Short mmCIF file of C-alpha atoms in Angstrom, two decimals:
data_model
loop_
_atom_site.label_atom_id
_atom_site.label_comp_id
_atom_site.label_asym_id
_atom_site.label_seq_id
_atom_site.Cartn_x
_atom_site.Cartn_y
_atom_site.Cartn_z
CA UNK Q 69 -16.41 -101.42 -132.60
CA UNK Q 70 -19.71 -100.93 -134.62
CA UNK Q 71 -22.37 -98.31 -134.43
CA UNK Q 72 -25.88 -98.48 -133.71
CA UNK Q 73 -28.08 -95.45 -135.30
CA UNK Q 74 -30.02 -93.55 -132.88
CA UNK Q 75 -28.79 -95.27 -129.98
CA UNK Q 76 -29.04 -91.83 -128.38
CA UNK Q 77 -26.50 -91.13 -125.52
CA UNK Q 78 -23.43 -92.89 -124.58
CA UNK Q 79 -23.79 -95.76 -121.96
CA UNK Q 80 -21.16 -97.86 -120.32
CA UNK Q 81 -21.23 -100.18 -123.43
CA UNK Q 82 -19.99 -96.64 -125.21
CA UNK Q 83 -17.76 -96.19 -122.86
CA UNK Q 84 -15.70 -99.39 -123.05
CA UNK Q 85 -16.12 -98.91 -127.31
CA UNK Q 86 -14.46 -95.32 -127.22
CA UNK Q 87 -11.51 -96.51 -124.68
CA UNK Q 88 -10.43 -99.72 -126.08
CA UNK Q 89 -10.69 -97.28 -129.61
CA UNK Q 90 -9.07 -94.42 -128.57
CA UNK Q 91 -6.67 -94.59 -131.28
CA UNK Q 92 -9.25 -95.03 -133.49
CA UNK Q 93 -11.48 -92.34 -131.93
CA UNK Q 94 -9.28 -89.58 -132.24
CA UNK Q 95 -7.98 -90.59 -135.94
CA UNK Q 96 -12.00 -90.25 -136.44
CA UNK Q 97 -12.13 -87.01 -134.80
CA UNK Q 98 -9.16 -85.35 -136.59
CA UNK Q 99 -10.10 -86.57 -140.41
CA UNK Q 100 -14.02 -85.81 -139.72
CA UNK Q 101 -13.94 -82.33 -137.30
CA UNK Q 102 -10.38 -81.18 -137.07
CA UNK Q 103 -9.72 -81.12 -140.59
CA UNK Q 104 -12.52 -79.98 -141.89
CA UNK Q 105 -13.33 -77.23 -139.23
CA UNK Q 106 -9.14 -76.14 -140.08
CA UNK Q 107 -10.36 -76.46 -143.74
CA UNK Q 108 -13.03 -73.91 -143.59
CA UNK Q 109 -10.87 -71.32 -140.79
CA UNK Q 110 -8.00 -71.13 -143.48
CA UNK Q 111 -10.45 -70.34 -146.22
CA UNK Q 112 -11.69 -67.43 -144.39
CA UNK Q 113 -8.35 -65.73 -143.80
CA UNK Q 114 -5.90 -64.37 -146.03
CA UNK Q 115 -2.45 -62.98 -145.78
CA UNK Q 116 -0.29 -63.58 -142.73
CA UNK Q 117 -2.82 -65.32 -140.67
CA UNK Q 118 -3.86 -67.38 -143.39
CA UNK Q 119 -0.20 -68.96 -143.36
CA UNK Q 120 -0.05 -69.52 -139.74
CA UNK Q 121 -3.29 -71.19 -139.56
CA UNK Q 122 -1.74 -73.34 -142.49
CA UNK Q 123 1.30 -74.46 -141.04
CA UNK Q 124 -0.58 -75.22 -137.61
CA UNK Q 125 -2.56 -78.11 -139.46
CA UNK Q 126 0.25 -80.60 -138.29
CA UNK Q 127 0.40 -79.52 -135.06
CA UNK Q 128 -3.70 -79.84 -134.18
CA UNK Q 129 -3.13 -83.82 -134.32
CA UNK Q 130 -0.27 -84.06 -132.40
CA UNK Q 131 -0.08 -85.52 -128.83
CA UNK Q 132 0.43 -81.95 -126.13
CA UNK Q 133 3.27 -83.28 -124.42
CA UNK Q 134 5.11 -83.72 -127.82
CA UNK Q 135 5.09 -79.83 -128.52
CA UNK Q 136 8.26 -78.45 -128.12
CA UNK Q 137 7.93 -74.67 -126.29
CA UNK Q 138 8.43 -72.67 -130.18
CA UNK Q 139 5.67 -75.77 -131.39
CA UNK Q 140 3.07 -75.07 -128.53
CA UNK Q 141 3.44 -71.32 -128.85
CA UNK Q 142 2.91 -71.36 -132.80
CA UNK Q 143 -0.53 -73.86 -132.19
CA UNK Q 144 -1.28 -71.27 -129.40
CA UNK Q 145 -1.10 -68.31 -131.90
CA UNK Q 146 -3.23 -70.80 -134.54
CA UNK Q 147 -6.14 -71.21 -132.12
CA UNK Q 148 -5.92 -67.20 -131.49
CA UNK Q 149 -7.01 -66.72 -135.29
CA UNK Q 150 -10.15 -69.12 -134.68
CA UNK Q 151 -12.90 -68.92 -132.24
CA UNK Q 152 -13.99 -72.25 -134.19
CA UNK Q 153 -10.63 -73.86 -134.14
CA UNK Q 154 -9.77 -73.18 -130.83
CA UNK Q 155 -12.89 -74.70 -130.28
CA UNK Q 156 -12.70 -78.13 -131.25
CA UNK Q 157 -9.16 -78.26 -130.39
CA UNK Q 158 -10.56 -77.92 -126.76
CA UNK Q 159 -13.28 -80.79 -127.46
CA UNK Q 160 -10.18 -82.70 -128.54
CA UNK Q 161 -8.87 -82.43 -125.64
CA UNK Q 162 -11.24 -82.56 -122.89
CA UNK Q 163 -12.13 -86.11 -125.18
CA UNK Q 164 -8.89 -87.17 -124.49
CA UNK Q 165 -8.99 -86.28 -120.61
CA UNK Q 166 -11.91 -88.47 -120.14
CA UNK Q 167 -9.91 -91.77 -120.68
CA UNK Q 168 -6.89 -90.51 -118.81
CA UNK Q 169 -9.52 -90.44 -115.70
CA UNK Q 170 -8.56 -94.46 -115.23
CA UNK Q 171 -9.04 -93.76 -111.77
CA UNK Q 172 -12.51 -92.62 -112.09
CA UNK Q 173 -15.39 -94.69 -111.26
CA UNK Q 174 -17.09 -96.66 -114.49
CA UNK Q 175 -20.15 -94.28 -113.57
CA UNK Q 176 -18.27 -90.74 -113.81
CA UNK Q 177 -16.94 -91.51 -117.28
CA UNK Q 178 -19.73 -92.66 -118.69
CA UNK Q 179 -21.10 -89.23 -117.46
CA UNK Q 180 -18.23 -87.34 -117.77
CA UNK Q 181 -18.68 -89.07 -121.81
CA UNK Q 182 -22.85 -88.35 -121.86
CA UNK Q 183 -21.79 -84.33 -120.79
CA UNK Q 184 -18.98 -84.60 -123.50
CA UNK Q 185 -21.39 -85.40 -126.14
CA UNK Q 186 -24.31 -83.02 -125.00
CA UNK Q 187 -22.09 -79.88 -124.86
CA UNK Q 188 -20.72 -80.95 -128.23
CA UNK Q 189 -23.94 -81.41 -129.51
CA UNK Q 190 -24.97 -77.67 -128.69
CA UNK Q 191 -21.85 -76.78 -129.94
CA UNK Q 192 -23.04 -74.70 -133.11
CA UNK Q 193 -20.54 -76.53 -134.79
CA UNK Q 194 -21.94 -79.20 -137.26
CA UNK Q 195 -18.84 -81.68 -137.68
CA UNK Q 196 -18.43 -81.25 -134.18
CA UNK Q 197 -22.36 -81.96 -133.64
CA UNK Q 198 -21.94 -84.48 -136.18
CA UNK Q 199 -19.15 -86.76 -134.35
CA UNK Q 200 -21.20 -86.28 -130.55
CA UNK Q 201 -24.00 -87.94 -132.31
CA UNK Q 202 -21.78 -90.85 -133.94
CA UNK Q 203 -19.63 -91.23 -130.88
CA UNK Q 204 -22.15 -91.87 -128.42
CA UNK Q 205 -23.79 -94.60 -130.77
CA UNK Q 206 -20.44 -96.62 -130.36
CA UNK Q 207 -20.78 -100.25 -129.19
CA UNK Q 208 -18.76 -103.02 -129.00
CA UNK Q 209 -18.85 -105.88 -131.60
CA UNK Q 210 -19.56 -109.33 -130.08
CA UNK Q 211 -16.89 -111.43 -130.14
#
């Protein structure tokens, strides 16, 4: 997988990039918006909350169906403390739904990855900004 600068939004080409590199995707994702974003919410808070929002760095990367009940309920109470958090945990995931959509024509999730990128984009979030504008210039390498 390479990039091409300025490539704009994501085409089919983008498409087959970000699901053969899902792994790789989301590793991207989680060290250059989760992280960060998680970073900056925990620096704002203090106390209580601050702690919580600490302790629920782990549990941001982690697959869904992994969270035990007590897990999911204590990420749940994280993304309470942060409008911004919550946030991007939600981009995370709807990210995530678009390759599970195997069944979906080649056309809906390139769309389904163009919206993706544009809502991101607008996002008011820069990392978050940031990645929609990498992400979408993902191509394949020639073999």
């Amino acid at each position: 997988m390479v990039e091409i600068p300025g490539k704009g939004l994501p085409d089919a080409d983008t498409l087959s990039a970000v699901l053969s590199n899902r792994f790789h995707v989301m590793g991207q994702f989680a060290r250059t918006v989760l992280h960060p974003v998680h970073r900056e919410e925990v620096k704002k808070l203090d106390g209580d909350e601050r702690d919580l929002l600490k302790r629920a760095k782990a549990l941001l990367g982690r697959e869904e169906s992994m969270l035990s009940d007590d897990a999911r309920a204590r990420l749940d109470t994280a993304l309470e403390q942060s409008d911004a958090l919550a946030t991007v945990y939600q981009y995370k995931q709807r990210l995530k739904a678009i390759w599970q959509e195997r069944s979906a024509s080649q056309d809906r999730l390139v769309q389904s990855l163009k919206d993706w990128c544009e809502e991101a984009e607008a996002s008011g979030i820069a990392s978050l900004e940031a990645f929609a504008r990498r992400l979408a210039s993902f191509h394949l390498a020639a073999a």
